[in-house]
Short mmCIF file of C-alpha atoms and ligand atoms in Angstrom, two decimals:
data_model
loop_
_atom_site.label_atom_id
_atom_site.label_comp_id
_atom_site.label_asym_id
_atom_site.label_seq_id
_atom_site.Cartn_x
_atom_site.Cartn_y
_atom_site.Cartn_z
CA MET A 243 23.90 -88.26 -28.99
CA SER A 244 22.52 -86.53 -25.95
CA MET A 245 18.86 -86.54 -25.04
CA ARG A 246 18.87 -83.25 -23.23
CA LYS A 247 15.97 -80.88 -23.54
CA ASN A 248 15.99 -77.24 -24.47
CA ILE A 249 13.95 -75.33 -21.94
CA VAL A 250 12.77 -71.76 -21.54
CA ALA A 251 11.49 -71.14 -18.02
CA GLY A 252 9.94 -67.98 -16.66
CA ASN A 253 10.43 -66.89 -13.07
CA TRP A 254 7.74 -64.38 -12.21
CA LYS A 255 9.33 -63.73 -8.79
CA MET A 256 6.99 -61.67 -6.54
CA ASN A 257 5.01 -60.11 -9.38
CA LYS A 258 1.37 -60.35 -10.54
CA ASN A 259 -1.67 -60.69 -8.33
CA LEU A 260 -3.83 -63.78 -8.82
CA GLN A 261 -6.02 -62.33 -11.57
CA GLU A 262 -3.05 -60.88 -13.46
CA GLY A 263 -1.18 -64.16 -13.18
CA ILE A 264 -4.10 -66.21 -14.51
CA ALA A 265 -4.51 -63.75 -17.39
CA LEU A 266 -0.81 -63.98 -18.28
CA ALA A 267 -0.84 -67.78 -18.13
CA LYS A 268 -3.94 -67.92 -20.35
CA GLU A 269 -2.43 -65.51 -22.86
CA LEU A 270 0.80 -67.50 -23.05
CA ASN A 271 -1.17 -70.72 -23.42
CA GLU A 272 -3.11 -69.24 -26.36
CA ALA A 273 0.08 -67.97 -27.99
CA LEU A 274 1.75 -71.37 -27.70
CA LYS A 275 -1.26 -73.18 -29.16
CA GLU A 276 -0.75 -71.40 -32.45
CA LYS A 277 2.96 -72.14 -32.79
CA SER A 278 5.11 -75.19 -32.89
CA VAL A 279 8.03 -74.35 -30.64
CA HIS A 280 11.32 -76.18 -30.24
CA CYS A 281 11.75 -76.15 -26.49
CA ASP A 282 9.87 -76.99 -23.30
CA VAL A 283 8.18 -74.00 -21.67
CA ILE A 284 7.84 -73.61 -17.90
CA ILE A 285 6.41 -70.78 -15.82
CA GLY A 286 7.41 -70.27 -12.19
CA THR A 287 4.62 -68.53 -10.30
CA PRO A 288 4.07 -67.52 -6.68
CA PHE A 289 2.57 -70.31 -4.55
CA ILE A 290 -0.90 -68.81 -4.48
CA HIS A 291 -1.14 -68.91 -8.28
CA LEU A 292 -0.10 -72.50 -8.77
CA ALA A 293 -3.42 -74.38 -8.68
CA SER A 294 -5.24 -71.78 -10.78
CA VAL A 295 -2.47 -71.55 -13.36
CA VAL A 296 -2.24 -75.34 -13.64
CA ASP A 297 -5.97 -75.25 -14.33
CA VAL A 298 -5.82 -72.81 -17.25
CA VAL A 299 -2.75 -74.06 -19.13
CA ASP A 300 -2.42 -77.09 -21.37
CA SER A 301 0.20 -79.28 -19.70
CA ASN A 302 1.39 -80.37 -23.16
CA HIS A 303 2.53 -76.79 -23.77
CA ILE A 304 3.39 -75.34 -20.39
CA GLY A 305 4.87 -76.83 -17.22
CA VAL A 306 4.25 -75.03 -13.96
CA ALA A 307 6.88 -74.40 -11.29
CA ALA A 308 6.88 -73.13 -7.74
CA GLN A 309 9.70 -70.74 -6.83
CA ASN A 310 10.52 -72.41 -3.53
CA CYS A 311 9.40 -75.12 -1.11
CA ALA A 312 9.97 -75.83 2.56
CA ASP A 313 12.97 -77.74 3.88
CA LYS A 314 10.66 -79.76 6.14
CA ALA A 315 8.10 -82.35 5.09
CA ALA A 316 5.12 -81.18 7.18
CA GLY A 317 4.09 -79.89 10.55
CA ALA A 318 4.26 -76.78 12.71
CA TYR A 319 6.14 -74.46 10.34
CA THR A 320 3.86 -71.44 10.10
CA GLY A 321 3.91 -69.76 6.71
CA GLU A 322 5.81 -72.50 4.89
CA VAL A 323 4.66 -74.50 1.86
CA SER A 324 5.81 -78.10 1.51
CA ALA A 325 6.98 -79.89 -1.61
CA ALA A 326 3.99 -82.24 -1.20
CA MET A 327 1.62 -79.25 -1.22
CA VAL A 328 3.28 -77.88 -4.36
CA ALA A 329 2.93 -81.27 -6.05
CA SER A 330 -0.74 -81.48 -5.03
CA THR A 331 -1.50 -78.38 -7.14
CA GLY A 332 -0.34 -80.17 -10.28
CA ALA A 333 2.89 -78.17 -10.54
CA LYS A 334 5.71 -80.37 -11.79
CA TYR A 335 8.75 -78.21 -11.07
CA VAL A 336 10.25 -76.15 -8.28
CA ILE A 337 12.93 -73.48 -8.58
CA LEU A 338 15.41 -73.97 -5.73
CA GLY A 339 18.51 -72.09 -4.65
CA HIS A 340 17.74 -68.87 -6.47
CA SER A 341 20.30 -66.25 -5.49
CA GLU A 342 17.53 -64.04 -4.08
CA ARG A 343 16.54 -66.87 -1.71
CA ARG A 344 20.18 -67.45 -0.77
CA ALA A 345 20.90 -63.75 -0.21
CA TYR A 346 17.67 -62.40 1.32
CA TYR A 347 16.30 -65.48 3.10
CA HIS A 348 19.59 -66.99 4.18
CA GLU A 349 19.12 -70.32 2.43
CA THR A 350 22.31 -72.27 3.00
CA PRO A 351 23.65 -75.14 0.89
CA GLU A 352 22.53 -77.54 3.66
CA ILE A 353 18.97 -76.18 3.67
CA LEU A 354 18.89 -76.41 -0.12
CA LYS A 355 20.04 -79.99 0.04
CA GLU A 356 16.99 -80.82 2.17
CA LYS A 357 14.69 -78.97 -0.23
CA VAL A 358 16.09 -80.86 -3.20
CA LEU A 359 15.52 -84.20 -1.44
CA LEU A 360 11.94 -83.29 -0.53
CA ALA A 361 11.21 -82.02 -4.04
CA LEU A 362 12.47 -85.26 -5.57
CA ALA A 363 10.63 -87.38 -3.01
CA ASN A 364 7.42 -85.66 -4.07
CA GLY A 365 7.99 -86.12 -7.78
CA LEU A 366 8.92 -82.51 -8.48
CA THR A 367 11.75 -81.59 -10.85
CA PRO A 368 14.08 -79.10 -9.18
CA ILE A 369 15.37 -76.22 -11.28
CA PHE A 370 18.48 -75.65 -9.20
CA CYS A 371 20.16 -72.24 -9.44
CA ILE A 372 23.87 -71.62 -9.04
CA GLY A 373 26.02 -68.60 -9.77
CA GLU A 374 28.66 -66.27 -8.45
CA VAL A 375 28.44 -62.67 -7.23
CA LEU A 376 30.45 -59.94 -8.91
CA GLU A 377 33.37 -59.93 -6.45
CA GLU A 378 33.80 -63.64 -6.94
CA ARG A 379 34.01 -63.23 -10.70
CA VAL A 380 36.35 -60.26 -10.45
CA SER A 381 38.66 -62.22 -8.19
CA GLY A 382 38.56 -65.23 -10.49
CA LYS A 383 36.72 -67.50 -8.04
CA HIS A 384 33.59 -68.02 -10.16
CA PHE A 385 34.36 -71.57 -11.28
CA GLU A 386 35.24 -72.69 -7.78
CA VAL A 387 32.10 -71.04 -6.32
CA VAL A 388 29.76 -72.66 -8.82
CA LYS A 389 31.34 -76.07 -8.38
CA SER A 390 31.13 -75.87 -4.60
CA GLN A 391 27.45 -74.86 -4.78
CA MET A 392 26.76 -78.06 -6.72
CA GLU A 393 28.94 -80.18 -4.46
CA ALA A 394 27.31 -78.88 -1.28
CA SER A 395 23.68 -79.33 -2.32
CA LEU A 396 23.55 -81.88 -5.14
CA PHE A 397 26.57 -84.14 -5.37
CA ASP A 398 25.45 -86.52 -2.64
CA LEU A 399 22.55 -87.54 -4.89
CA PRO A 400 22.77 -90.87 -6.68
CA ALA A 401 23.13 -90.49 -10.47
CA ASN A 402 19.55 -91.54 -11.06
CA ASP A 403 18.22 -88.67 -8.92
CA PHE A 404 20.77 -86.17 -10.16
CA GLY A 405 19.59 -86.97 -13.67
CA LYS A 406 16.17 -85.49 -12.83
CA ILE A 407 17.56 -82.06 -12.01
CA ILE A 408 17.60 -79.01 -14.29
CA LEU A 409 20.47 -76.63 -13.57
CA ALA A 410 20.32 -72.87 -14.03
CA TYR A 411 23.51 -70.85 -14.11
CA GLU A 412 22.60 -67.35 -13.01
CA PRO A 413 25.54 -65.01 -12.45
CA VAL A 414 24.18 -62.76 -9.70
CA TRP A 415 25.71 -59.66 -11.29
CA ALA A 416 23.56 -60.26 -14.38
CA ILE A 417 20.21 -60.67 -12.61
CA GLY A 418 17.86 -57.74 -13.13
CA THR A 419 20.78 -55.50 -14.00
CA GLY A 420 20.53 -55.45 -17.79
CA LYS A 421 24.14 -56.72 -17.78
CA THR A 422 23.94 -60.08 -19.52
CA ALA A 423 26.86 -62.45 -19.43
CA THR A 424 28.35 -62.54 -22.90
CA ALA A 425 27.60 -65.64 -24.92
CA ALA A 426 31.26 -66.60 -24.45
CA GLN A 427 31.10 -66.18 -20.66
CA ALA A 428 27.92 -68.27 -20.53
CA GLN A 429 29.35 -71.02 -22.74
CA GLU A 430 32.60 -71.09 -20.76
CA MET A 431 30.77 -71.59 -17.47
CA HIS A 432 28.24 -74.06 -18.86
CA ALA A 433 31.05 -76.16 -20.33
CA PHE A 434 32.81 -76.03 -16.96
CA ILE A 435 29.62 -77.18 -15.21
CA ARG A 436 29.16 -80.04 -17.66
CA GLU A 437 32.77 -81.06 -17.16
CA ALA A 438 32.23 -81.10 -13.40
CA LEU A 439 29.15 -83.30 -13.94
CA THR A 440 31.17 -85.60 -16.16
CA GLY A 441 33.78 -85.93 -13.41
CA LYS A 442 31.13 -86.72 -10.80
CA TYR A 443 28.45 -88.67 -12.70
CA GLY A 444 30.01 -89.63 -16.03
CA ALA A 445 29.53 -88.47 -19.60
CA ALA A 446 26.01 -89.84 -20.10
CA VAL A 447 24.45 -88.03 -17.12
CA ALA A 448 26.41 -84.85 -17.93
CA GLY A 449 25.39 -84.99 -21.57
CA ASN A 450 21.72 -85.34 -20.70
CA ALA A 451 21.65 -82.51 -18.14
CA SER A 452 19.85 -79.34 -19.23
CA ILE A 453 21.82 -76.29 -18.11
CA LEU A 454 19.89 -73.02 -18.43
CA TYR A 455 21.32 -69.51 -18.43
CA GLY A 456 19.66 -66.76 -16.39
CA GLY A 457 20.38 -63.06 -15.97
CA SER A 458 18.95 -60.28 -18.13
CA CYS A 459 18.13 -62.71 -20.90
CA ASN A 460 15.77 -61.11 -23.41
CA ALA A 461 14.50 -61.24 -26.97
CA ALA A 462 17.58 -59.44 -28.25
CA ASN A 463 20.23 -61.71 -26.73
CA ALA A 464 18.48 -65.09 -26.38
CA LYS A 465 19.40 -66.42 -29.79
CA GLU A 466 23.10 -65.79 -29.34
CA LEU A 467 23.09 -67.24 -25.81
CA PHE A 468 21.10 -70.34 -26.81
CA SER A 469 23.27 -71.02 -29.87
CA ASN A 470 26.11 -72.14 -27.60
CA PRO A 471 26.51 -75.91 -27.43
CA ASP A 472 26.27 -76.08 -23.63
CA VAL A 473 23.50 -73.51 -23.12
CA ASP A 474 20.26 -75.48 -23.16
CA GLY A 475 17.86 -72.63 -22.56
CA GLY A 476 17.10 -69.83 -20.16
CA LEU A 477 15.60 -68.93 -16.81
CA ILE A 478 13.91 -65.62 -17.46
CA GLY A 479 12.87 -63.04 -14.86
CA GLY A 480 11.68 -59.65 -16.06
CA ALA A 481 11.10 -60.68 -19.66
CA SER A 482 8.76 -63.51 -18.59
CA LEU A 483 6.18 -61.04 -17.27
CA SER A 484 4.59 -60.35 -20.64
CA VAL A 485 3.84 -62.62 -23.58
CA ASP A 486 5.27 -60.02 -25.96
CA LYS A 487 8.67 -60.27 -24.32
CA PHE A 488 8.60 -63.97 -23.40
CA MET A 489 7.44 -65.49 -26.70
CA PRO A 490 10.42 -64.24 -28.75
CA ILE A 491 12.76 -65.87 -26.21
CA ILE A 492 10.89 -69.16 -26.58
CA GLU A 493 11.07 -68.76 -30.33
CA ALA A 494 14.82 -68.20 -30.19
CA PHE A 495 14.98 -72.03 -30.37
P1 13P B 1606 16.14 -61.26 -14.98
O1 13P B 1606 15.83 -62.01 -16.26
O2 13P B 1606 15.08 -60.29 -14.59
O3 13P B 1606 17.53 -60.71 -14.98
O4 13P B 1606 16.11 -62.37 -13.81
C1 13P B 1606 16.80 -63.55 -13.98
C2 13P B 1606 16.43 -64.47 -12.90
O5 13P B 1606 16.79 -64.27 -11.75
C3 13P B 1606 15.59 -65.62 -13.22
O6 13P B 1606 15.51 -66.51 -12.15
#
């Protein structure tokens, strides 16, 4: 019997100014107070929102995530935000390795490995994103790509640390495109990921790992995606920006 959690996490990306973000967090908090939901709920906000959002949400209902942290602990790195700083806001999670960070900000597997170590050292739970681009899927390399992303950034971790990580499979071709992976494609990849974890860390660690799906997940497709045995929730971009769109995804569990 696995202990793994179902999780619905929002990734606001670079949306909402501070006032809008606080208002959205408050509204979601109110909505969740009235319901008993069957999954953990996390919201990933820009850095500047973190402390204020932590302040207005009930931590029993909503966990707060940063969308990135620095690959260095502290010092002369102008414009960067360290894992320790993120933790000091009361945020408990950090999204790492999102495909937008890999593609637009040149985050390599080695850089991500450092970020994961710093996040863990500061008590943050990484939500680590993996996923192939369209050409890789078309050429049949998607399994290999996803496995090597895990190997390069995560598989040097001891089992105890790996066990703290949440994985998010986000096929890049499905992000913000309205083209969701089919439930079968998601299940196939999630089962492959869990099998890779079993090979590396054993059945107990693999069975307890939450593996989220991300990419054009919405109220209409969440239920079907989440009903797969290896899909333990979602990482939601666009549809996390309003309570009307986000709540039904949470309630898909
Ligand atoms: P969309 O839900 O907007 O496709 O974004 C998914 C995503 O990238 C979440 O991290």
